[in-house]
Short mmCIF file of C-alpha atoms and ligand atoms in Angstrom, two decimals:
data_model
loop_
_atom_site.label_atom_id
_atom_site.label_comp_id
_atom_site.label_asym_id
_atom_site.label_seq_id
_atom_site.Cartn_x
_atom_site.Cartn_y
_atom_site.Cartn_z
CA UNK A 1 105.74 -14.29 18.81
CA UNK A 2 109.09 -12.47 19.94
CA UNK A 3 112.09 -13.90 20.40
CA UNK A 4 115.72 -13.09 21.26
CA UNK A 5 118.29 -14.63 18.96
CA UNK A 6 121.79 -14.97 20.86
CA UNK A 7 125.52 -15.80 20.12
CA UNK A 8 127.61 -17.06 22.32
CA UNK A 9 131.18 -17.36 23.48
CA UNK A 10 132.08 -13.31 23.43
CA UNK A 11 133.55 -11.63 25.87
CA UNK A 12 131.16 -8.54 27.56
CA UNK A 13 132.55 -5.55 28.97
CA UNK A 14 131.34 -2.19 29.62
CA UNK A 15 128.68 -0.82 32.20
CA UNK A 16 125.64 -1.92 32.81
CA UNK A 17 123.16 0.62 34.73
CA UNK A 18 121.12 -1.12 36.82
CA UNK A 19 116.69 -0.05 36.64
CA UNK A 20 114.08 0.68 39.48
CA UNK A 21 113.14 -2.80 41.42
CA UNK A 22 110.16 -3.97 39.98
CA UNK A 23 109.13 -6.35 43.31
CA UNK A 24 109.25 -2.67 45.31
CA UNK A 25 107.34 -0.65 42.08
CA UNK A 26 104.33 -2.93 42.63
CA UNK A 27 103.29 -2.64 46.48
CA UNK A 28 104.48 0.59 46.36
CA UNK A 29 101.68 1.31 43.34
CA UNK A 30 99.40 -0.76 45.18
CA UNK A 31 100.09 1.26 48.31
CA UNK A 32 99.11 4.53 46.28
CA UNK A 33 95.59 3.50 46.87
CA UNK A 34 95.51 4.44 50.15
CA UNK A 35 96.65 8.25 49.35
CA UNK A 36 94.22 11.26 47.96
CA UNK A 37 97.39 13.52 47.73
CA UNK A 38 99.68 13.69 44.68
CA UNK A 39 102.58 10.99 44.94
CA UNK A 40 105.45 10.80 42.22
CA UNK A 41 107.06 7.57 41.82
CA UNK A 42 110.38 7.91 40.32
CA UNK A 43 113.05 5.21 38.70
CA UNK A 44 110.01 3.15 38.15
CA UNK A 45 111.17 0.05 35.94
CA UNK A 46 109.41 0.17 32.56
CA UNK A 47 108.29 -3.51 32.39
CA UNK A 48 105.23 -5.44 31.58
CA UNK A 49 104.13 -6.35 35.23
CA UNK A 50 104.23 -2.41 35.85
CA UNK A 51 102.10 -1.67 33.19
CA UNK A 52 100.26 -4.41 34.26
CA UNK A 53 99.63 -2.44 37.55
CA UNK A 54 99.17 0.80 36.37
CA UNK A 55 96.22 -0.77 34.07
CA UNK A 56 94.75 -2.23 37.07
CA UNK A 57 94.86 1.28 38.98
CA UNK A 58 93.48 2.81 36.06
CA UNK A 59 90.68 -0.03 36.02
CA UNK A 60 89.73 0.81 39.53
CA UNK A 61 89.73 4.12 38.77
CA UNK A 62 93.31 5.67 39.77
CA UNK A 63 94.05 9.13 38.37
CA UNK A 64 97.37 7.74 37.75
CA UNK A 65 100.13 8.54 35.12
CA UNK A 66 102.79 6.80 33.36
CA UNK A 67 106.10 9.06 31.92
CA UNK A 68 107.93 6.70 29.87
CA UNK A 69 110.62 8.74 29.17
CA UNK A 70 111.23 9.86 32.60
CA UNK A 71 110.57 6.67 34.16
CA UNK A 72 108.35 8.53 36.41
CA UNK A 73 104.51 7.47 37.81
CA UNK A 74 102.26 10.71 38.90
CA UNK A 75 99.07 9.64 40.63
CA UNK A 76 96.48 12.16 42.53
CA UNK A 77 93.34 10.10 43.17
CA UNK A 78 91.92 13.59 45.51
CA UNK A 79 88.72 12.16 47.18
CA UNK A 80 88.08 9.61 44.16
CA UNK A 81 86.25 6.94 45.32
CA UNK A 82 87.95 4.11 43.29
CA UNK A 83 86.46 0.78 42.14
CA UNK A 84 87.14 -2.22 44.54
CA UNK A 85 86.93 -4.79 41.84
CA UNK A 86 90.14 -6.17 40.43
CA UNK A 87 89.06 -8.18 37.10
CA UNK A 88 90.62 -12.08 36.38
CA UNK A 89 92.03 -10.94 33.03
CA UNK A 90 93.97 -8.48 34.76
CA UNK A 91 95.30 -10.93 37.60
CA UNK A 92 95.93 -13.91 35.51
CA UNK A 93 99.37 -12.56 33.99
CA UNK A 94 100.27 -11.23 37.36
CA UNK A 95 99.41 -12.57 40.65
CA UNK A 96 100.98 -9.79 42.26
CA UNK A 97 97.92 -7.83 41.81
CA UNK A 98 96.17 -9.77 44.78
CA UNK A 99 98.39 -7.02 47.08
CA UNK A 100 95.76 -4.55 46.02
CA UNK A 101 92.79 -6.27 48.55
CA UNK A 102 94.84 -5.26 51.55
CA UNK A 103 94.62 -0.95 50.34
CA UNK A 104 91.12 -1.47 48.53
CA UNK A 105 89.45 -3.38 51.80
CA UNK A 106 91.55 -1.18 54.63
CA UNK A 107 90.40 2.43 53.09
CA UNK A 108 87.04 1.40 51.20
CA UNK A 109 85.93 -1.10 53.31
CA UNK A 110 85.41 -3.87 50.66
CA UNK A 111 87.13 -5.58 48.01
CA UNK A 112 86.60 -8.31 45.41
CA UNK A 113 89.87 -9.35 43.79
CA UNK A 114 89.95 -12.38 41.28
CA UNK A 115 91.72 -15.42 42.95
CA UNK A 116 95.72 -14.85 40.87
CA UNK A 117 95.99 -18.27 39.95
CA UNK A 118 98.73 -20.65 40.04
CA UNK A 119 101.88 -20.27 37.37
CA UNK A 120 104.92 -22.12 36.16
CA UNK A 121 106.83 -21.74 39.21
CA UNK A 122 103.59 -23.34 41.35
CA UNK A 123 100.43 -23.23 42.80
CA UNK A 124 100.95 -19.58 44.73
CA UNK A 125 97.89 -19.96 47.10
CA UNK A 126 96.89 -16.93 49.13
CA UNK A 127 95.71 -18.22 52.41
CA UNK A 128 98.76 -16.30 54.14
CA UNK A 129 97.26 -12.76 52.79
CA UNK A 130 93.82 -14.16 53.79
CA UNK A 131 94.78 -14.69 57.46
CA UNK A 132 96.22 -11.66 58.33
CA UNK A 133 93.35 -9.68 56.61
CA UNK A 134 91.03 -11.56 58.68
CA UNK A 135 92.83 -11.16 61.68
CA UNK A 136 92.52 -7.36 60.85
CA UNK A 137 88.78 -8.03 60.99
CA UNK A 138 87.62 -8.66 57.61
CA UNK A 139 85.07 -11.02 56.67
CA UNK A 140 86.40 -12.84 53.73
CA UNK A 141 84.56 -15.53 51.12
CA UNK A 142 85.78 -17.42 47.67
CA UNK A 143 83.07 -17.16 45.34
CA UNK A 144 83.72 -18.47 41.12
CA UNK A 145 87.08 -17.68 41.66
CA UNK A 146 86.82 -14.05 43.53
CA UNK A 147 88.12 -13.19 47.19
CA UNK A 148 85.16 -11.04 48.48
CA UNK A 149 86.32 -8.88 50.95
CA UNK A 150 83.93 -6.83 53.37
CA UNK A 151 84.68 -4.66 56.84
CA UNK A 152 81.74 -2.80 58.22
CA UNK A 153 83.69 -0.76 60.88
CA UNK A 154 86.92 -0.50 59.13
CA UNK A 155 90.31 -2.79 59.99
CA UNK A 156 91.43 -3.11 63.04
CA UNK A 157 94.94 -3.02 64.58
CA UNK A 158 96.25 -5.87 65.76
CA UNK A 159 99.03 -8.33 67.05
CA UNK A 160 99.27 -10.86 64.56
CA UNK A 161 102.28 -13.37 63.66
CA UNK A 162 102.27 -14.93 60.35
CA UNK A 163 102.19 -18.82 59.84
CA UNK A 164 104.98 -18.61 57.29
CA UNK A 165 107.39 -16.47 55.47
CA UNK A 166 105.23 -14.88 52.55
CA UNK A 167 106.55 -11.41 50.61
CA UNK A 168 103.32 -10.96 48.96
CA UNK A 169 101.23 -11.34 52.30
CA UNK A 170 103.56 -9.42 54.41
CA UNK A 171 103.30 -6.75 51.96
CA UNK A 172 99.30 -7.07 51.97
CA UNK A 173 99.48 -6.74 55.43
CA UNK A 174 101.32 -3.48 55.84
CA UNK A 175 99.78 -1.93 53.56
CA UNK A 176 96.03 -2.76 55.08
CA UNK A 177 97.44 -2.21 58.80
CA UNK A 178 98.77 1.67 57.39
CA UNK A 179 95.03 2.73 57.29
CA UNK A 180 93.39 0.47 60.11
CA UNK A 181 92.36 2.13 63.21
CA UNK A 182 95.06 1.85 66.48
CA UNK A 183 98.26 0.04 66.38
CA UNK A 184 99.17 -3.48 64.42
CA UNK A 185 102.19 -5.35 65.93
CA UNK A 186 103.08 -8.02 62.62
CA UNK A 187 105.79 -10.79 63.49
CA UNK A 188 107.44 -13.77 61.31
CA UNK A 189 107.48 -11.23 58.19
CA UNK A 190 109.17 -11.87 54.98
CA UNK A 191 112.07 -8.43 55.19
CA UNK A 192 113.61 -8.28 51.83
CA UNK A 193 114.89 -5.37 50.99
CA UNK A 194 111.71 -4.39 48.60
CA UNK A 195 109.43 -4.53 51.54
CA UNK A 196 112.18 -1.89 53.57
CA UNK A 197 111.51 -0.02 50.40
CA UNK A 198 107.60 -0.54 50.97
CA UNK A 199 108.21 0.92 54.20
CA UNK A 200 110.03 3.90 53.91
CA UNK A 201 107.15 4.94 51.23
CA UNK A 202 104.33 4.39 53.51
CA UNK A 203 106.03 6.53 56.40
CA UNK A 204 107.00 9.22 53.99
CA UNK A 205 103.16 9.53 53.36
CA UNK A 206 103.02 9.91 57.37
CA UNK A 207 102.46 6.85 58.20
CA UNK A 208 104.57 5.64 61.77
CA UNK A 209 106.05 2.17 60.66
CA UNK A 210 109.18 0.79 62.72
CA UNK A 211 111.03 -2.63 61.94
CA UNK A 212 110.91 -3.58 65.74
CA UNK A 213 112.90 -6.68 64.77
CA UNK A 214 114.37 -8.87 61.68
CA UNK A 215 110.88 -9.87 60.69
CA UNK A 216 108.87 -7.82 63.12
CA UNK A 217 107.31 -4.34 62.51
CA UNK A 218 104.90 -1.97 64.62
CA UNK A 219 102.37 0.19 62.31
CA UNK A 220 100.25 2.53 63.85
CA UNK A 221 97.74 3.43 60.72
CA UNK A 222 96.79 6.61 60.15
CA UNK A 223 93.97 8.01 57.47
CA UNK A 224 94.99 11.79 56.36
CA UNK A 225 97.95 11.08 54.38
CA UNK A 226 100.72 13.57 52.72
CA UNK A 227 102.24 14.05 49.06
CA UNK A 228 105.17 12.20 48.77
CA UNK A 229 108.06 12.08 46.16
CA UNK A 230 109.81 8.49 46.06
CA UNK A 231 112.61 7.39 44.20
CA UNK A 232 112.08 3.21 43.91
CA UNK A 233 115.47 1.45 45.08
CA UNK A 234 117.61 -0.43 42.31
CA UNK A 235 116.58 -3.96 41.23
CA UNK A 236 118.17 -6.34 42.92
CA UNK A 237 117.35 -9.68 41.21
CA UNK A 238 118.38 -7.81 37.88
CA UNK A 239 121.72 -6.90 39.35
CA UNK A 240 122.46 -10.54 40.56
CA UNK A 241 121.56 -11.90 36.67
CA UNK A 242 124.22 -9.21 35.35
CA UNK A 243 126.75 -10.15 38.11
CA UNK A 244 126.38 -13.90 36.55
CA UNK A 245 126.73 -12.85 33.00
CA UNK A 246 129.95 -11.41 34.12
CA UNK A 247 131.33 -14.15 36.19
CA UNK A 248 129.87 -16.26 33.18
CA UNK A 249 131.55 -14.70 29.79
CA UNK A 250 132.68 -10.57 31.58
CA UNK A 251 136.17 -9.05 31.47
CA UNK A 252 135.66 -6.28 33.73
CA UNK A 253 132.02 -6.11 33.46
CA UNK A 254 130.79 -2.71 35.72
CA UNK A 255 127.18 -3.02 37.20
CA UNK A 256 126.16 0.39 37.95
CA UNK A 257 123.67 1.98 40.15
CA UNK A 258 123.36 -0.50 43.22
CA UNK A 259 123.57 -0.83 47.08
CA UNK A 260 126.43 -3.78 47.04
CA UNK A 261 125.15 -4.34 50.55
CA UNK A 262 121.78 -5.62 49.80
CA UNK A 263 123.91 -8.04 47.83
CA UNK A 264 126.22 -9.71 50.62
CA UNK A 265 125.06 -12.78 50.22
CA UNK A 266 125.03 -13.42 46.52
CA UNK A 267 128.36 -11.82 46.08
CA UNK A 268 129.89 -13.61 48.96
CA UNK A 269 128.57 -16.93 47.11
CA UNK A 270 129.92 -16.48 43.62
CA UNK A 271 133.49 -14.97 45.35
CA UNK A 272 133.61 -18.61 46.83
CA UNK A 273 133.08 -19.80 43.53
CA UNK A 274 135.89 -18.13 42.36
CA UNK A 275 134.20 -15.04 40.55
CA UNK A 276 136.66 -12.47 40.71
CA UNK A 277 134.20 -9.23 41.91
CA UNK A 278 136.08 -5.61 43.05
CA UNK A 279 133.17 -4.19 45.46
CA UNK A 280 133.37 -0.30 45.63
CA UNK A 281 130.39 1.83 47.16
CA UNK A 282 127.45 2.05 44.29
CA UNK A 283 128.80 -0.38 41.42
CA UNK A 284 131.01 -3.56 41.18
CA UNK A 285 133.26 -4.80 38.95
CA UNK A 286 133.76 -8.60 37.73
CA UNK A 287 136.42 -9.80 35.81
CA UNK A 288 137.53 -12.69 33.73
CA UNK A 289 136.92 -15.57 36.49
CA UNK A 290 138.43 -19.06 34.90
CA UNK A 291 138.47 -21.53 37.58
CA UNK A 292 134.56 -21.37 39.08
CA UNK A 293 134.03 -23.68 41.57
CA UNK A 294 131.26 -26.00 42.57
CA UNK A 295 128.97 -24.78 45.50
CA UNK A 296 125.84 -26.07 47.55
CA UNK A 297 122.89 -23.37 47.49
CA UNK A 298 119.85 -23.48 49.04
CA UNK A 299 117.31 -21.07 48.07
CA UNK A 300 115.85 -18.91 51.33
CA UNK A 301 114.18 -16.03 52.29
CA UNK A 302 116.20 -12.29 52.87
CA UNK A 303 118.93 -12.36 53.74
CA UNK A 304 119.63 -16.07 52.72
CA UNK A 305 119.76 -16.67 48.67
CA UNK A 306 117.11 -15.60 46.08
CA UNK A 307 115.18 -18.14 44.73
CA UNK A 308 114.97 -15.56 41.74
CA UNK A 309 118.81 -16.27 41.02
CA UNK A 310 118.61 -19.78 41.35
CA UNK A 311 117.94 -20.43 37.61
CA UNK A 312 120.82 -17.92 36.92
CA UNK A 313 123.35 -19.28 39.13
CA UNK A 314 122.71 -23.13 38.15
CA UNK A 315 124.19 -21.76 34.39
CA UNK A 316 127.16 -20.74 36.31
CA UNK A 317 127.56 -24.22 37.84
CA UNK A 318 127.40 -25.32 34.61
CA UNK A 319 131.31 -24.16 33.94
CA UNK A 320 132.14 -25.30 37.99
CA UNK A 321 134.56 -27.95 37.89
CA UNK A 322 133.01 -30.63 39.93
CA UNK A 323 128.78 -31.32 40.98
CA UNK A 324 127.17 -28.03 42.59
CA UNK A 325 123.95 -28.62 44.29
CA UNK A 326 120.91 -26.56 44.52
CA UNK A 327 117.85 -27.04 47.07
CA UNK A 328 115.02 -24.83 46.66
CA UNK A 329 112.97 -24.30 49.40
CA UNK A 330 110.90 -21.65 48.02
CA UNK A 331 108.46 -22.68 45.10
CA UNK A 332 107.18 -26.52 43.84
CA UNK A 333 107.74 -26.17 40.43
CA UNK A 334 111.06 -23.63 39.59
CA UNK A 335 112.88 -26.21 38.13
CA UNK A 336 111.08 -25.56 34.44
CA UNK A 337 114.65 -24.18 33.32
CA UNK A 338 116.60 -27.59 33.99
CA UNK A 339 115.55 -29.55 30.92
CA UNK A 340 116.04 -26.62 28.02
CA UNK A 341 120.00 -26.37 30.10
CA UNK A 342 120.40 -30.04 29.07
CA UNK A 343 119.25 -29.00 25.51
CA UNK A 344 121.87 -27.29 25.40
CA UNK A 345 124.49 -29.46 26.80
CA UNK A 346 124.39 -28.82 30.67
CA UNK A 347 123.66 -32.07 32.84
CA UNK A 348 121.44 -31.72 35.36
CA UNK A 349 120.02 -34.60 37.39
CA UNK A 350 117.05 -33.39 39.59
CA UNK A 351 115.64 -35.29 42.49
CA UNK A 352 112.43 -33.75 44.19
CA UNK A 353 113.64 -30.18 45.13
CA UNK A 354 117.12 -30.85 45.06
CA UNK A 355 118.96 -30.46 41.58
CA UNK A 356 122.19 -31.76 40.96
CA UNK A 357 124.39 -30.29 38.53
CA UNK A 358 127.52 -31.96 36.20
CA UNK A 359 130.83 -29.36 35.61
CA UNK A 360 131.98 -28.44 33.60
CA UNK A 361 130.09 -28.96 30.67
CA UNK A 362 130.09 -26.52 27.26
CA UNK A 363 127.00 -25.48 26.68
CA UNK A 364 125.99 -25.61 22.53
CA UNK A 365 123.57 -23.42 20.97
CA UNK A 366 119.45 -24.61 20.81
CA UNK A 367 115.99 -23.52 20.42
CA UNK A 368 114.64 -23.23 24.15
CA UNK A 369 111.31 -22.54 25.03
CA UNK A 370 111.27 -20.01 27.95
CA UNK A 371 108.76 -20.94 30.57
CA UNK A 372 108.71 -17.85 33.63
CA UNK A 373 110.43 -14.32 34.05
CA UNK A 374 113.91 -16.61 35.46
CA UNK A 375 113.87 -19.38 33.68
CA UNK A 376 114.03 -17.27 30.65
CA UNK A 377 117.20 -15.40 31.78
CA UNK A 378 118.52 -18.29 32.80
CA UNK A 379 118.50 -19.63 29.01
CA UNK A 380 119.66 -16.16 27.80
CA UNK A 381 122.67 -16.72 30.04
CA UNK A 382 122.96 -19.76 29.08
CA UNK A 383 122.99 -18.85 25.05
CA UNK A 384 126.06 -16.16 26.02
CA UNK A 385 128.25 -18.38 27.44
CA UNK A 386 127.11 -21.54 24.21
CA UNK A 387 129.12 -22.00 21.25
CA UNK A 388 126.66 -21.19 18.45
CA UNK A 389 123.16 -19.71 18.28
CA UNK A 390 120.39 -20.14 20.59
CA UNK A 391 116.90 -18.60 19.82
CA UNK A 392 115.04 -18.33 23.19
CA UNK A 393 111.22 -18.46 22.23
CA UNK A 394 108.08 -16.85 24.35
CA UNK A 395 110.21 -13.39 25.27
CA UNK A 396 107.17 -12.37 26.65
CA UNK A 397 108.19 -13.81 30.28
CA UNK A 398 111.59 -12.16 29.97
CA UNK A 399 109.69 -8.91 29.22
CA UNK A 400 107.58 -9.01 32.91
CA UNK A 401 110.59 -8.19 34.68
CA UNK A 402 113.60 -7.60 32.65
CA UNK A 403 114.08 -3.44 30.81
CA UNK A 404 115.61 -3.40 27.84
CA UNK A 405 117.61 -6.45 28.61
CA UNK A 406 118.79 -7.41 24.95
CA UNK A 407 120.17 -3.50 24.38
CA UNK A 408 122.13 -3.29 27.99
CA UNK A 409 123.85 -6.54 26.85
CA UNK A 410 124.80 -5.47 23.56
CA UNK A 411 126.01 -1.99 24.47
CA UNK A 412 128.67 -4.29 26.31
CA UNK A 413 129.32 -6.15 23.27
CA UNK A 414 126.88 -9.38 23.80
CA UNK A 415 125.68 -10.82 20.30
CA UNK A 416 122.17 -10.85 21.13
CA UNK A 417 119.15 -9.20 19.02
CA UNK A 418 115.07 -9.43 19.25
CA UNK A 419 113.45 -11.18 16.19
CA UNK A 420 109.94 -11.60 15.47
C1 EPZ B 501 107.42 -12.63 45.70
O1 EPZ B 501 106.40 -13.52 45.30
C2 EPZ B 501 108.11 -12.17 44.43
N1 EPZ B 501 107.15 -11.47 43.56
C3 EPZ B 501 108.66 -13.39 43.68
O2 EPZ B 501 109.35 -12.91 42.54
C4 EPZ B 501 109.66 -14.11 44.59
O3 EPZ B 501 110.11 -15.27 43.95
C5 EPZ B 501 108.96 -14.47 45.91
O4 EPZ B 501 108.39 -13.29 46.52
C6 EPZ B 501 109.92 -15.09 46.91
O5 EPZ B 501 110.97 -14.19 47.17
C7 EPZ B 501 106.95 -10.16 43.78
O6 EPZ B 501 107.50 -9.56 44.69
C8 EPZ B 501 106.00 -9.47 42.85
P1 EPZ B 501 105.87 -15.55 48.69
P2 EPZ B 501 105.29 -13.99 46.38
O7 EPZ B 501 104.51 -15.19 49.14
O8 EPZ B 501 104.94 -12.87 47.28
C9 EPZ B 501 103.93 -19.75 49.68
C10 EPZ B 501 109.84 -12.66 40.31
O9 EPZ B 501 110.54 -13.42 39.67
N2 EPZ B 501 102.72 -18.98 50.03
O10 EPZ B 501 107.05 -15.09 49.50
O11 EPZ B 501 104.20 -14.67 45.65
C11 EPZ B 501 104.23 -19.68 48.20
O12 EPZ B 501 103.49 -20.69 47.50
C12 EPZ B 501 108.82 -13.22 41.25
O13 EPZ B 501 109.95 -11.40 40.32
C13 EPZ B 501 101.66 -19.65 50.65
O14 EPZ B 501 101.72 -20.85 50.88
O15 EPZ B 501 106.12 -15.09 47.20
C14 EPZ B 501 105.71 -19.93 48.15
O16 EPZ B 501 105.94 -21.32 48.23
C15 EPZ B 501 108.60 -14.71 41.03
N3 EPZ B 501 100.54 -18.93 50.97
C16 EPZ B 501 106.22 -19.28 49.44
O17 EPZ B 501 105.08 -19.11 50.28
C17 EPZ B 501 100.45 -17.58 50.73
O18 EPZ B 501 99.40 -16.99 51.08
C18 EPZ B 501 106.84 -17.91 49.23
O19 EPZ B 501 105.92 -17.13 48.51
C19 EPZ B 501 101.53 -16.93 50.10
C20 EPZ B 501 102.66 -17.64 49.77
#
């Protein structure tokens, strides 16, 4: 099994180019389904959960092509009519795959899509996906572990406000409200920035989607759609990890290739901490930042702070002088990271959902076993700022959502090198 073999304590500098967001590549693929014209997909992230998608387009039966090299996804399904089965084996790696019910049931009418199963980070139920469908008038039942999905007359558009703030249902529920007959008024909607990206895909295809308010949106689905040509915005969770690894062990670190506005929040955060950042238009710059402070974070939906930084940022409290807190809100279980950190040195006390952590503290080199797609970023970052080596084992989760994280490091001089 891979692993990445890292040595601490040196300096990085250079530019770093931020990739494609891979949390707007997947609804966007799963969005393709509702299109018989050609799309192109460009800055498409080349990661495992993407391939992971295309293979389940290509199970259902998607005419749909992957261009390394380029980046670049070409799909032209013309009047295929695709599969509506999406297969356990292909779901239980990545539960993102349940947002391909919402297309498969609002343009063929049915659907059966293995339940995705829980992960490290917690149980991820879909009941939220499973309300709004059936509010758009599909009859829905769980049978050995499949979501069957069935509309005789097609979805229809409705006013529906979700119980709770869910990404992956909001997402399920544009995209089956884009091909449902009449007008669908959705409220209490997850809006991060991949979703906006979502968006502006479906209405290049024709469809007329407006963000009416912060979480509210009015779709009025439509059935012939255009070609489209759709460049996928940058990835913002990767940015934030880089922006740590600078404030972390950079000396004018540039991160490349960004919209520093979708950022506010995280960069306002670590300039409180003392991170020394230089904002200009498309990139940033961090520099050597000594003195980090301590800070309070909870984790939150857009626009408040990422629960997919919050393994990344508790390595940075590691070097605050004084106890940082972090509460998150978001998942039951993302707190798998804490005891490889205290492997290595950090101390970390955590009570319930609230984790409590001890600066500053130098982190020393250890064999960690990586445990989700953050957590094992969080231990790389951890094993750049150690004394020493640190082998991070299972690479695999790193490899989900992270492009050619190892080589972007060491082109700005990080130690840090892929063994078998
Ligand atoms: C998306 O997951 C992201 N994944 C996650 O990123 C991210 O952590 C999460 O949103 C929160 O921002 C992708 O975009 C592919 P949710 P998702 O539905 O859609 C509960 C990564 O690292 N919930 O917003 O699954 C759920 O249990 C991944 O790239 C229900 O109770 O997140 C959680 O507690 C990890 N019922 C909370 O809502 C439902 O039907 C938020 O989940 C759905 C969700």
């Amino acid at each position: 099994m891979e692993k990445l073999v890292v040595r601490g304590k040196r300096k990085i500098s250079g530019v770093i180019k931020i990739s494609g967001s891979k949390n707007a590549t997947l609804p966007i693929l799963a969005a393709s389904i509702l299109n018989k014209n050609k799309i192109e997909i460009n800055r498409v992230p080349i990661v495992k959960d993407v391939l992971t998608m295309v293979e389940l387009l290509k199970h259902i039966g998607s005419n749909i092509k992957l261009d390394f090299k380029k980046k670049r996804i070409l799909i032209h399904n013309k009047n295929r009519i695709l599969k509506t089965t999406a297969p356990y084996n292909l779901l239980k790696t990545m539960r993102a795959g349940v947002i391909i019910l919402g297309p498969l049931l609002s343009r063929f009418k049915k659907a059966k899509v293995s339940l995705p199963g829980g992960c490290a980070i917690g149980s991820r139920p879909v009941d939220i996906h499973l309300f709004v469908l059936k509010k758009l008038g599909a009859k829905i039942k769980i049978k050995n572990g499949y979501i069957i999905a069935k509309t005789t007359k097609g979805l229809i558009g409705k006013k529906i406000k979700l119980p709770s703030v869910s990404v992956g249902a909001t997402e399920n529920a544009i995209i089956a409200a884009s091909y449902a007959k009449g007008t669908t008024y959705l409220s209490n909607c997850a809006c991060e920035p991949e979703i906006k990206d979502l968006t502006n895909f479906l209405k290049k295809m024709g469809i007329k989607i407006n963000w009416i308010g912060e979480r509210k949106i009015k779709i009025s689905g439509k059935q012939n759609l255009k070609s489209v040509n759709h460049k996928v915005m940058f990835d913002r969770i990767e940015s934030g990890t880089f922006i740590i690894a600078g404030a972390l062990i950079g000396n004018k670190l540039k991160i490349s290739g960004i919209e520093p506005k979708i950022l506010k929040k995280e960069i306002s955060i670590l300039k409180k901490m003392g991170v020394k950042i230089k904002v200009n238009k498309s990139d940033l710059i961090i520099f050597k930042s000594n003195k980090i402070k301590p800070a309070y974070i909870k984790t939150e939906p857009y626009p408040g702070f990422p629960t997919d930084l919050q393994a990344q940022i508790m390595v940075l409290m590691t070097k605050a002088n004084g106890v940082s807190k972090i509460k998150e809100n978001i998942f039951e279980k993302r707190f798998m990271h804490v005891p490889e950190l205290n492997r290595m040195g950090a101390k970390i006390k955590i009570f319930g959902d609230t984790s409590f952590i001890y600066g500053p503290q130098q982190l020393n080199g250890a064999e960690v076993m990586a445990t989700d797609l953050r957590a094992s970023v969080s231990l790389v970052l951890a094993g750049l700022s150690a004394g020493d080596k640190t082998i991070v084992n299972r690479v695999y989760h790193l490899d989900r959502g992270y492009e050619k994280l190892e080589t972007k490091l060491r082109n700005c001089k990080a130690n840090i090198f892929r063994k078998n």
